[in-house]
XYZ file of C-alpha atoms in Angstrom:
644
model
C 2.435 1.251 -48.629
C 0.562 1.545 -45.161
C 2.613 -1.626 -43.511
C 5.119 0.079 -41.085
C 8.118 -1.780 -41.924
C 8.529 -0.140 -45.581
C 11.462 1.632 -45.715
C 10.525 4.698 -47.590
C 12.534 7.811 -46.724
C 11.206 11.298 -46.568
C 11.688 13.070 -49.708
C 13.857 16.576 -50.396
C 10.310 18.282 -50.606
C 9.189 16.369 -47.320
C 12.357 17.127 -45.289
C 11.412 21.251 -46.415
C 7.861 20.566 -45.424
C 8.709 19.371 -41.843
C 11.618 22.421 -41.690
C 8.294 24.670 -42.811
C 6.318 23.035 -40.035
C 8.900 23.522 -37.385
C 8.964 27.255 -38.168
C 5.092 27.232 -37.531
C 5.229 25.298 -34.435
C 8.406 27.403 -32.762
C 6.429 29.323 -31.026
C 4.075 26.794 -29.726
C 5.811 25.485 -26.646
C 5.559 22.008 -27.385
C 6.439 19.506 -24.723
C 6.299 16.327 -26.341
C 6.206 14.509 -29.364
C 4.115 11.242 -30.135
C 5.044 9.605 -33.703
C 3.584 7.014 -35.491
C 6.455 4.128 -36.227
C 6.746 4.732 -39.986
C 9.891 5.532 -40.916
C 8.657 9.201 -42.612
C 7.569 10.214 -40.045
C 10.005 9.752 -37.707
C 12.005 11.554 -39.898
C 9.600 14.509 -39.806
C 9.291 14.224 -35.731
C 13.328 14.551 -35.588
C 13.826 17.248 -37.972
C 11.141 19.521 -36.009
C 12.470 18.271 -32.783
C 15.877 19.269 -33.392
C 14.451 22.759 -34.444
C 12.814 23.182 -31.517
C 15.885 22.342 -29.127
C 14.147 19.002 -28.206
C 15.796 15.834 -27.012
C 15.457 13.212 -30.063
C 15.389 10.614 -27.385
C 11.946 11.604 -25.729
C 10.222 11.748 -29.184
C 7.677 8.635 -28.107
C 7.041 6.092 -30.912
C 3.126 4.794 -30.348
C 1.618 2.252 -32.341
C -2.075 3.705 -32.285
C -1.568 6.260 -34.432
C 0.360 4.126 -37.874
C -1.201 4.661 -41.393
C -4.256 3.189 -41.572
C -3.895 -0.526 -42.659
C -4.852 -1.433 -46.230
C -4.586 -5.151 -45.832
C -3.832 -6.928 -49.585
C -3.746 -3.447 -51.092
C -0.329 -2.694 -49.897
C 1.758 -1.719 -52.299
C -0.632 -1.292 -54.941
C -1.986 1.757 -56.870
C -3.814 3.714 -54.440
C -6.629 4.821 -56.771
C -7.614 1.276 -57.614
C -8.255 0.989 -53.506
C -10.229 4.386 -53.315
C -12.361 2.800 -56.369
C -13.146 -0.437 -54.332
C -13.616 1.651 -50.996
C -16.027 4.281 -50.933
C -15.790 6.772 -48.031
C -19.170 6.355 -46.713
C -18.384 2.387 -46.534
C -15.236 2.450 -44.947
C -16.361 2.141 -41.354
C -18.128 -1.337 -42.329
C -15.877 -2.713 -45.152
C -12.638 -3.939 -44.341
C -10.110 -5.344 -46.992
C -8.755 -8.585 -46.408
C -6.278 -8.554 -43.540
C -6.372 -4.765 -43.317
C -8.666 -1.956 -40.860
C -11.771 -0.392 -41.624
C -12.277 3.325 -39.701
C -14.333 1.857 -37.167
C -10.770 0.099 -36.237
C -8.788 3.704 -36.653
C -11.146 5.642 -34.692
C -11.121 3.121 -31.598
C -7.286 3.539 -31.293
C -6.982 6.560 -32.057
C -9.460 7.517 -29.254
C -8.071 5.624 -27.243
C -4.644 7.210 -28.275
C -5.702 10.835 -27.489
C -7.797 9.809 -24.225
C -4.611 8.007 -22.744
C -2.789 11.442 -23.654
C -5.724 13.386 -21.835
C -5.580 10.587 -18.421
C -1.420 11.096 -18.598
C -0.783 14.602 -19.365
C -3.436 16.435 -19.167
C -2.411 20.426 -19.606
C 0.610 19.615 -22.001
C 1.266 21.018 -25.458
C 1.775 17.859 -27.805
C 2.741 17.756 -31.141
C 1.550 14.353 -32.780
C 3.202 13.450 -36.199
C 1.153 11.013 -37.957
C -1.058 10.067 -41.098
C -3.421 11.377 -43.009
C -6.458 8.639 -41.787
C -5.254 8.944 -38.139
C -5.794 12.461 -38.053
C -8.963 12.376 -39.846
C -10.251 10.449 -37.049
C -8.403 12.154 -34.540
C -10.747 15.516 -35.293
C -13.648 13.148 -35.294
C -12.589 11.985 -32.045
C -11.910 15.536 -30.391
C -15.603 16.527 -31.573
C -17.956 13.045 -30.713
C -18.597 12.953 -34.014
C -20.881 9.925 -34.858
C -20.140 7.897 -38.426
C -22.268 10.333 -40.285
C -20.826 13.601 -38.967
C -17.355 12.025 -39.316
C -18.214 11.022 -43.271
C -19.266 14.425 -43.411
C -16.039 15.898 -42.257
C -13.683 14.525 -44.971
C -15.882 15.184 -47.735
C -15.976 14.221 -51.213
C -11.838 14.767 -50.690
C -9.463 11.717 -50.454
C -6.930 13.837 -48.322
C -8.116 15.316 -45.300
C -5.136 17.056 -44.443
C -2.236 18.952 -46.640
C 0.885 16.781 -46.294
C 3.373 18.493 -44.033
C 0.465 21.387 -42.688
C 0.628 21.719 -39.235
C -3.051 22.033 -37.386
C -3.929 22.896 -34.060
C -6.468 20.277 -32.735
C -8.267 21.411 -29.343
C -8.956 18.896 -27.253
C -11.435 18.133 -24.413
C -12.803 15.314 -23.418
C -16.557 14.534 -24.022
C -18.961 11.494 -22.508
C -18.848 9.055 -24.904
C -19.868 5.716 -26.521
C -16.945 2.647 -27.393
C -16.921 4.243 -31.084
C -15.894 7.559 -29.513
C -19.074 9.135 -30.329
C -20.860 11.801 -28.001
C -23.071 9.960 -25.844
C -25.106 12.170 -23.810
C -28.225 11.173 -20.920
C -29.625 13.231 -18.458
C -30.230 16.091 -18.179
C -29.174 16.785 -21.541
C -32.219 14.589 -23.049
C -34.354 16.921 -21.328
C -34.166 20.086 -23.680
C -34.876 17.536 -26.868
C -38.066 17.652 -28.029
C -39.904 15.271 -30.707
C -42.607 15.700 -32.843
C -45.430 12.944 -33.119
C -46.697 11.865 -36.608
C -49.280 14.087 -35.336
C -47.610 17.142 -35.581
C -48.000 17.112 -31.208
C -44.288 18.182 -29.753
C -43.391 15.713 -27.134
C -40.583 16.289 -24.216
C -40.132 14.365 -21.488
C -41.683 14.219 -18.252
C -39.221 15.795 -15.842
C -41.197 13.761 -12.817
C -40.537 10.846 -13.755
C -37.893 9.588 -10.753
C -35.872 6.293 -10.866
C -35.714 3.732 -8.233
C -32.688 5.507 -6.650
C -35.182 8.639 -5.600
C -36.278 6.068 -2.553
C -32.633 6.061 -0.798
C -31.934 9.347 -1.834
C -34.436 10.553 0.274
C -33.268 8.486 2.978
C -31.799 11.008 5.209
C -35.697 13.034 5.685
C -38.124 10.219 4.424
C -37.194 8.254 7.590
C -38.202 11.312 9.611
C -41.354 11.784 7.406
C -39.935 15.152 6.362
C -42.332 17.729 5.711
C -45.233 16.070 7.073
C -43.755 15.790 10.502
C -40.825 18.291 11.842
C -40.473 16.833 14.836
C -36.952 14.370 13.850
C -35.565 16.524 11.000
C -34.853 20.030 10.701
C -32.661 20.758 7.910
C -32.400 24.500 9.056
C -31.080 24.032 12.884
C -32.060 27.051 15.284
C -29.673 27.760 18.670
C -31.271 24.818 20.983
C -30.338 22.116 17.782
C -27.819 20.432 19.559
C -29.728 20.255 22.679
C -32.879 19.054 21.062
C -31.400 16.721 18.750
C -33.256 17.716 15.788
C -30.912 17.695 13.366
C -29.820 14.178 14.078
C -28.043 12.121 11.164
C -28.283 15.357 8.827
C -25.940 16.289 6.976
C -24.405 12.289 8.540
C -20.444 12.388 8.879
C -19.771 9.686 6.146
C -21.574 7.240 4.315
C -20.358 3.853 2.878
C -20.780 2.048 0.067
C -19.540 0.563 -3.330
C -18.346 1.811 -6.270
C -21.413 1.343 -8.391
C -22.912 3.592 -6.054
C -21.248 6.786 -7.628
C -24.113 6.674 -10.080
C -26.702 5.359 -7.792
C -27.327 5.903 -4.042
C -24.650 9.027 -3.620
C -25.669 10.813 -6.586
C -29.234 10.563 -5.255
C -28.934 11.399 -2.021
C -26.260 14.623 -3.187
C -28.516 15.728 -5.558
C -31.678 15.682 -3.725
C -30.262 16.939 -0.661
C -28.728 20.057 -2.623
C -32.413 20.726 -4.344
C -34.062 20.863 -1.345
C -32.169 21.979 1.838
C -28.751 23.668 -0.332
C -26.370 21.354 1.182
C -25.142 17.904 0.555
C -26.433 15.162 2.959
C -23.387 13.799 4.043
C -19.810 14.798 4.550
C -17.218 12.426 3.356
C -17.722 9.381 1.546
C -16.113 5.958 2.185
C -15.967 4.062 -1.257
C -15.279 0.447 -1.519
C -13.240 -0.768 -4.757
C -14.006 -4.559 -5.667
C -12.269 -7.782 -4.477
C -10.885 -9.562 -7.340
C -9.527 -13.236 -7.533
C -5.971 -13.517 -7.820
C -5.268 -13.567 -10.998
C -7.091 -10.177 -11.442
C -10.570 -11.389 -12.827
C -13.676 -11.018 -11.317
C -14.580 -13.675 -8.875
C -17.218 -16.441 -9.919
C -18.682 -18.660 -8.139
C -18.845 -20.973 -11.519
C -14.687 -20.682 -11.997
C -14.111 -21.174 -8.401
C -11.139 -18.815 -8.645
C -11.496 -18.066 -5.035
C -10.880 -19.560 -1.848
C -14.373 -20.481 0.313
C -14.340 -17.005 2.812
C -16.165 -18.734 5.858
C -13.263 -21.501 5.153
C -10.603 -18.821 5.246
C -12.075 -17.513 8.455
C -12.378 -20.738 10.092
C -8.422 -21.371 9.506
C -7.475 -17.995 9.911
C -9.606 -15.996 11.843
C -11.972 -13.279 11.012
C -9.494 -10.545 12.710
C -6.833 -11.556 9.695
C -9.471 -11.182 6.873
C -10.836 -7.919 8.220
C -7.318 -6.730 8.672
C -6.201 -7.540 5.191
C -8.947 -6.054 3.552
C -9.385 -2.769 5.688
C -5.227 -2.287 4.721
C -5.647 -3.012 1.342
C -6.640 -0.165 -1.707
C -10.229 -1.302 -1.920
C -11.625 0.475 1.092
C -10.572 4.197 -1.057
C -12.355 2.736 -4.538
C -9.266 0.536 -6.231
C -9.633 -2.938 -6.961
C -7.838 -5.484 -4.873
C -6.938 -8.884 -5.518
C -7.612 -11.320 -2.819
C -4.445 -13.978 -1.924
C -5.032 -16.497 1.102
C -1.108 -16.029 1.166
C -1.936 -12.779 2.671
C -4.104 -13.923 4.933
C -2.020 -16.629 6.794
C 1.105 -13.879 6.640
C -1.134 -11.145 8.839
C -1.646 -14.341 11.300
C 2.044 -15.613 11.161
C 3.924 -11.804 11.067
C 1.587 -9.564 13.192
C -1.022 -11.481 15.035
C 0.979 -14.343 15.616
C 3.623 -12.237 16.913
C 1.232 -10.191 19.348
C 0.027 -13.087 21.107
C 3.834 -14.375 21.567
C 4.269 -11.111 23.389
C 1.189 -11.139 25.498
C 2.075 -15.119 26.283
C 5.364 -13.670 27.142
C 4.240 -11.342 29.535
C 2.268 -13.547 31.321
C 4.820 -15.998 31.910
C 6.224 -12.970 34.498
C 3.419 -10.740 35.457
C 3.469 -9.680 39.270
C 0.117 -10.184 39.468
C -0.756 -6.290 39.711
C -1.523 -3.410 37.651
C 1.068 -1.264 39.191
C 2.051 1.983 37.516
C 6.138 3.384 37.224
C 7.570 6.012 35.306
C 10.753 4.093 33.959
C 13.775 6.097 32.580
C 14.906 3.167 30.907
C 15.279 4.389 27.575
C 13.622 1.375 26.039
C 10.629 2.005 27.412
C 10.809 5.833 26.863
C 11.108 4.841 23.099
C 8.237 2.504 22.902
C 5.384 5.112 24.443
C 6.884 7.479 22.530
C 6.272 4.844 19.215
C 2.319 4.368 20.677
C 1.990 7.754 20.625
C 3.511 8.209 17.170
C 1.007 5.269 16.593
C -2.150 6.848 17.975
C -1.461 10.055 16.457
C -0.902 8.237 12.770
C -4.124 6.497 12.948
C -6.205 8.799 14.711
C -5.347 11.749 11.859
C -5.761 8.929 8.827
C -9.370 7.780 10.495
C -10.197 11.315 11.208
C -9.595 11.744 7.486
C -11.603 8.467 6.591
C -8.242 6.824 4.845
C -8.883 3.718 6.420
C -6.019 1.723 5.028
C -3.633 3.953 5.865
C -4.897 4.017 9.408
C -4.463 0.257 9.494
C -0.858 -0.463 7.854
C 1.306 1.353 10.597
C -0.438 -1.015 13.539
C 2.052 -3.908 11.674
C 5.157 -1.571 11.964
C 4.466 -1.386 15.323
C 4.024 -4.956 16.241
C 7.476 -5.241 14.265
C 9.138 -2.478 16.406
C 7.212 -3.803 19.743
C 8.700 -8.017 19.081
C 11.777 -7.423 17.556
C 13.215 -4.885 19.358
C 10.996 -3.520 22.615
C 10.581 -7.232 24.152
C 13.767 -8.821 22.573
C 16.342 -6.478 24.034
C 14.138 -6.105 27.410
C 13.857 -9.889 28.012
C 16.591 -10.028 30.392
C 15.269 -7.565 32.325
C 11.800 -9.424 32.866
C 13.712 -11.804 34.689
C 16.155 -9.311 36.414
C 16.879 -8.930 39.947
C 16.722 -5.789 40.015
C 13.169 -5.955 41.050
C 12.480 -1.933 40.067
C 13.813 -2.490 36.436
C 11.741 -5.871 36.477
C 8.969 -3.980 37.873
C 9.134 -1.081 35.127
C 9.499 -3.199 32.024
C 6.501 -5.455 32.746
C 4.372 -2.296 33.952
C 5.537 -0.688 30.600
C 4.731 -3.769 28.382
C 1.086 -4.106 30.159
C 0.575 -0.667 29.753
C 1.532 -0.294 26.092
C -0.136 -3.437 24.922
C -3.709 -2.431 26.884
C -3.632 1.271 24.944
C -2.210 -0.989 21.842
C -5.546 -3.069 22.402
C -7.750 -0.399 22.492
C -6.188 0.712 18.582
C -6.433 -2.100 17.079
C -9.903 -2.454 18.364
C -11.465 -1.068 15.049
C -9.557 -3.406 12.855
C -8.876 -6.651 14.739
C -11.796 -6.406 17.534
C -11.309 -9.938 18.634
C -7.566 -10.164 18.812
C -8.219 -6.462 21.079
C -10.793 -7.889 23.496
C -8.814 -10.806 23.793
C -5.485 -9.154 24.829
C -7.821 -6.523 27.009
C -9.003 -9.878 28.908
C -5.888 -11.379 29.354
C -4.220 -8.424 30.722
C -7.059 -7.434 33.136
C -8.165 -3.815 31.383
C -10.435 -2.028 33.747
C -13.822 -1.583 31.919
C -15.757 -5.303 30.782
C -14.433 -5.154 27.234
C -11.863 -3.213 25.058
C -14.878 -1.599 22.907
C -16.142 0.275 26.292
C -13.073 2.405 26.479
C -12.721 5.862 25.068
C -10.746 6.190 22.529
C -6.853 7.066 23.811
C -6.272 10.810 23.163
C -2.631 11.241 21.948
C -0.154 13.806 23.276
C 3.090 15.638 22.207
C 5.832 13.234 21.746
C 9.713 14.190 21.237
C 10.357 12.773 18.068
C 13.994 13.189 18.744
C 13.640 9.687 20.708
C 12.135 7.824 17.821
C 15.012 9.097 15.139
C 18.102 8.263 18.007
C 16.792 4.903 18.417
C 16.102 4.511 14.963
C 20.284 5.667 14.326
C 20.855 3.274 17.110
C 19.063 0.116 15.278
C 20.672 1.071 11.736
C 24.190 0.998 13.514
C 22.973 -2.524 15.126
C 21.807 -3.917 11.520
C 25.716 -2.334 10.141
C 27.759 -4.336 12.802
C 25.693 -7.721 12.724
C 26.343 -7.228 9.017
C 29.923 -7.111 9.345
C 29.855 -10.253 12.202
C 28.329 -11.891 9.624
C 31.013 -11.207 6.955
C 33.593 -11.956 9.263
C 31.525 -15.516 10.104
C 31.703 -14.814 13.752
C 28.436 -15.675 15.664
C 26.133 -12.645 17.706
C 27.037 -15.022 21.239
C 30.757 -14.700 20.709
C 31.115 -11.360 22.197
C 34.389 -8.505 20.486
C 35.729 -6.493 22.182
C 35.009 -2.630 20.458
C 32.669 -1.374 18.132
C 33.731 1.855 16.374
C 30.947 4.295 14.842
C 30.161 7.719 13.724
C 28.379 10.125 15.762
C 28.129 10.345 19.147
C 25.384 8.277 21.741
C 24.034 9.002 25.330
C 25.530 6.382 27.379
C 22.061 4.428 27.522
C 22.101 4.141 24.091
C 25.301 3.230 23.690
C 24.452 0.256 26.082
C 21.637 -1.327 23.950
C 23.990 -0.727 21.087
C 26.322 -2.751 23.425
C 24.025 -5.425 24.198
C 22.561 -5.922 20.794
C 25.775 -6.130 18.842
C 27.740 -8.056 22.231
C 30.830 -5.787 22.194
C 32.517 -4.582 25.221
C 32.979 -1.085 24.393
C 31.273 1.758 21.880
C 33.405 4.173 20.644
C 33.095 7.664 18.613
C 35.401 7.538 15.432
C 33.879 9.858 13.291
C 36.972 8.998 10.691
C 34.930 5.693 9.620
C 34.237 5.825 6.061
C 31.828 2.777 6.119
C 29.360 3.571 9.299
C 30.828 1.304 11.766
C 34.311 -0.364 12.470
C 34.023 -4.488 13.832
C 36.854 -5.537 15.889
C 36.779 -8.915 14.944
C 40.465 -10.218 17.403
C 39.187 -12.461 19.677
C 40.945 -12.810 22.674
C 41.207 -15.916 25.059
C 38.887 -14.202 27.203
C 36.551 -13.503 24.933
C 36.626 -17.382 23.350
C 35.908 -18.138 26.887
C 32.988 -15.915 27.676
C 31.555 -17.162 23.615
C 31.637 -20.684 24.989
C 29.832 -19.990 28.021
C 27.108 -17.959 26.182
C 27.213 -20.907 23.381
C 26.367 -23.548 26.382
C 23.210 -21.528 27.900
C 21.602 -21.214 24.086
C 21.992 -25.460 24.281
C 20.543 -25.452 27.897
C 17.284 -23.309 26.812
C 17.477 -25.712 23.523
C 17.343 -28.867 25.876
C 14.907 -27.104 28.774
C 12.473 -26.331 25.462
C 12.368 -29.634 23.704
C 11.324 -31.477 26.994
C 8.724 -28.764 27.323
C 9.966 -27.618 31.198
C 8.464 -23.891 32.211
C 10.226 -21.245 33.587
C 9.025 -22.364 36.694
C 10.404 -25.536 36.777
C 14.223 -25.819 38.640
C 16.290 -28.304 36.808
C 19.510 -30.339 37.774
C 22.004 -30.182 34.553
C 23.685 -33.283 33.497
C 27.443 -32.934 32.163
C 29.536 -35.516 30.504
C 32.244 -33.545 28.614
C 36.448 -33.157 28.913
C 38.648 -32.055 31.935
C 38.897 -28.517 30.152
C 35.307 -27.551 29.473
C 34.175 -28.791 32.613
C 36.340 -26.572 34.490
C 35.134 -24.089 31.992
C 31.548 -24.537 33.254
C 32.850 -25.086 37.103
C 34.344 -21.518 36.902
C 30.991 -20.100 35.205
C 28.650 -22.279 37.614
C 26.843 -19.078 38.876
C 26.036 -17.685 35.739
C 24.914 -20.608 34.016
C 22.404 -21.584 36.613
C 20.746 -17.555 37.140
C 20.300 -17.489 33.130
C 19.089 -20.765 32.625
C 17.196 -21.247 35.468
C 18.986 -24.268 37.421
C 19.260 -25.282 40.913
C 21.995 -27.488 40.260
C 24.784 -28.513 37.956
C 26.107 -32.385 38.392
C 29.018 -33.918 35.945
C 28.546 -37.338 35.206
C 28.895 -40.494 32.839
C 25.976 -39.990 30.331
C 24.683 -42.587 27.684
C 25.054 -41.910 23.820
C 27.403 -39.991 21.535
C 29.044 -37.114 22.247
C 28.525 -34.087 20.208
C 31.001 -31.233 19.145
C 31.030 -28.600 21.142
C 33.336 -25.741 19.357
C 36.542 -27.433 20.317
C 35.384 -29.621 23.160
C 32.930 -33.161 23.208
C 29.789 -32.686 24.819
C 27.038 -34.458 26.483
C 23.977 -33.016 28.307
C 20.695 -33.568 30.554
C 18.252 -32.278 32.615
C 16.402 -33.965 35.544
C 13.578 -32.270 37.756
């Protein structure tokens, strides 16, 4: 039977056969084993696997390479189906629900060419049938129908049972029937004979259509006829006189059809005639697919309308989705609108938050401090990081991985750079105020001027918003990076993983981030400055070193009086800033706030009064009978307003 569920057993003589085989094959250094899914000859592939010290549990079982299918002549006498099928009509015939060779050789070859993709250079012992590895010597040699006929013979078993054979394989250029399929230049050495007895060959002159761009690079000097444009053989004064302009060009760009069209060309031509290629690197587009994976068609509609997409998104968020994505280095990409509207919402949305939020305080002037603040030590040190990761990745024309870091950044720039500096926009301390918002202008105008390749609009607009020097973002020189201690980057990314552990366990414990603890315990030991964002970030009153802690950090989550007190306080500014936002005031407007709230809170606030008016931006706090229902506040009944 040829259906793979039968249950036949290798025989006593089979079992010696595949001990025989294992003796031939110990010297072989096998280093896998493919078997076909009948139940023989798995048996075979364990016996020789065990005698060759290999682990039965890697032997891989792969359909493509069963017993040939004999359809309704399963289980009967095997003679009676060689009668009915002749060999030189078994690539055409096909019993009734079984496989004709034409089906064999097609997975088979496509058995043996997935080996070749996957492991190339690896000895592999493939236990199979007699009709798979008939076709798998067809396969190895191109063989078309007639050569493969011809290979079998008159015989109805191309292989002794159990007889190991070494098959070398290479792969050859071929048809869908695995059959050697060669072109040029190989139809150039055939020649024909007319009924005539005349020998015909072809004519070698005879040039495609692609012969035109291939000879781009000196046609459009009108190389040889004039040498004034294109010298392909520079002397000393070349640079001077420019006459080796655009030759050989520093990259070209185009799609992936183009491997067979306009690069071969130009590579070819330019090696026949001037010994070196015409260009040096080559930027290869893959191709946009729908989302679902299939080609996009206009007829389907299976894709969204572009100039629609850039009308609602932007043509910044397209470009930067597609110049990120594998189909600027030759891999197919499939297109989502959902990834559009993220890059707007995560990264560009984000940006513009932070420029709007540095305009709210600018000073008004460009002026230049070098801050110690170890905040903004960290964040040049991350542009420089920055610059250095995309200049080497465009230098090295691997475009999306130029792109992808600039959304780390942004990340690292909102979440942490301008969140844990906002206070000090705002500060008093006019020198800190002064070096954050010099820091943030600076960073953001040399952040412009990288993101100018793959977001130019978004870059020119930040470069006009926050004054750059030259008339547009695209006039500036590229920024040259410079040494950067990456010491900073890898303390302040400790410093942010021992944040993330503690807000982890506040969260646990169900206390809020504005209810400050009183300790923090962690591993490792921080400069001081450090151990003040730490500090700020996870509102505790004190770090300290423990290096005893098994888990990474140690919450104290006791809350004193005190501390209740102090949560409260910090609880009733985050409602303030609620209120002051829903009525849309600005941080330049000076409110009067409105309390109607117990003898206990208000004393509360009375105490605080100071604080609550610097970090909200008050001029006044009044208590008073308000209208409406009072809402919990923690423990306490609450009712606010604000009045100009």
């Amino acid at each position: 039977s040829s259906l793979v569920e039968n249950p036949h057993h290798l025989t006593e003589l089979g079992k010696k056969q595949a001990q025989e085989a294992a003796k031939w094959l110990s010297d072989k250094k096998i280093d896998m084993i493919f078997v076909s899914p009948f139940v023989r000859t798995r048996e075979t592939a364990e016996i020789i696997a065990l005698r060759l010290g290999i682990d039965i549990s890697k032997i891989v079982v792969d359909e493509r390479i069963h017993e040939i299918n004999a359809g309704v002549w399963n289980g009967k006498n095997f003679k009676d189906y060689v009668l009915n099928f002749k060999q030189a009509d078994r690539f055409d015939v096909t019993p009734e629900g079984g496989e004709n060779y034409a089906d064999i050789k097609k997975r088979v070859g496509d058995f043996i060419y997935d080996l070749e993709n996957k492991f190339e250079g690896k000895n592999i012992l493939i236990v199979s049938h007699d009709t798979p590895l008939f076709m798998l010597e067809a396969v190895s040699h191109g063989f078309n129908r007639k050569q493969t006929i011809a290979l079998r013979g008159s015989s109805d078993h191309f292989i002794q049972n159990g007889l190991p054979r070494q098959l070398d394989f290479y792969p050859l250029p071929h048809n869908e029937e695995y059959e050697l399929d060669l072109h040029r230049p190989f139809i150039d050495d055939i020649e024909l004979v007319s009924e005539k007895g005349n020998k015909l060959k072809r004519i070698p002159e005879v040039f495609d259509c692609w012969f035109e761009s291939g000879s781009m690079p000196f046609g459009e000097a009108h190389y040889p006829f004039s040498k004034q444009d294109f010298n392909p053989k520079p002397g000393p004064f070349s640079k001077i006189l420019g006459k080796t302009k655009g030759f050989p060009a520093d990259f070209i760009a185009e799609g992936l059809d183009q491997t067979r069209g306009w690069f071969y060309s130009m590579i070819v031509i330019g090696v026949a005639l001037f010994g070196k290629s015409p260009f040096k690197n080559v930027v290869v587009n893959g191709l946009v697919l729908a989302e679902d994976g299939s080609k996009m068609s206009k007829s389907k509609k299976n894709y969204p309308d572009l100039m629609l997409v850039i009308n609602r998104y932007g043509s910044d968020a397209l470009r930067y989705v597609l110049m990120s994505s594998p189909a600027v280095h030759a891999e197919d990409f499939q297109f989502s609108e959902k990834a559009v509207d993220d890059v707007v919402k995560k990264h560009i949305g984000r940006l513009n938050n932070i420029v709007s939020f540095y305009e709210m305080y600018e000073l008004g002037n460009s002026l230049e401090l070098k801050s110690t603040n170890q905040l903004d030590i960290w964040i040049r040190t991350r542009l420089i990081q920055l610059n250095k990761e995309i200049s080497d990745n465009l230098d090295c024309y691997k475009i999306d991985k130029a792109a992808r870091p600039i959304a780390d950044f942004i990340d690292d720039l909102s979440t942490w750079y301008i969140r844990r500096s906002r206070d000090r926009f705002k500060s008093e301390n006019e020198m800190d105020k002064i070096a954050a918002l010099s820091t943030t202008r600076s960073v953001l105008i040399d952040f412009a001027k990288m993101i100018a390749p793959f977001m130019p609009f978004l870059a020119e607009d930040i470069y006009k918003r926050l004054k750059g020097p030259l008339e547009s973002v695209h006039l500036e020189s590229w920024p040259k990076y410079t040494k950067f201690d990456q010491k900073i980057i890898d303390s302040m990314a400790e410093v942010r993983k021992i944040c993330s552990l503690a807000l982890e366990a506040r969260t646990k414990a169900k206390i809020i981030v504005r209810q400050p603890l009183s300790k923090l315990s962690v591993k490792g030991k921080f400069p001081e400055p450090l151990i003040e964002l730490i500090k700020d970030e996870v509102n505790v009153k004190e770090v300290v070193s423990d290096d005893s802690i098994v888990e990474g950090v140690y919450l104290d989550t006791e809350i004193s009086p005190a501390l209740k007190e102090e949560g409260t306080i910090r609880e009733m500014v985050r409602s303030i800033q609620d209120l002051r936002k829903s009525r849309k005031f600005t941080i330049q407007d000076r409110l009067t706030l409105i309390v109607d709230t117990d003898r206990s809170l208000a004393e509360l606030i009375n105490k605080n009064k100071d604080y609550l008016m610097n970090a909200t931006l008050l001029k006044d706090i009044r208590f008073s009978t308000l209208e409406g229902e009072a809402l919990p506040f923690g423990e306490y009944l609450l009712k606010l307003d604000i009045e100009k």
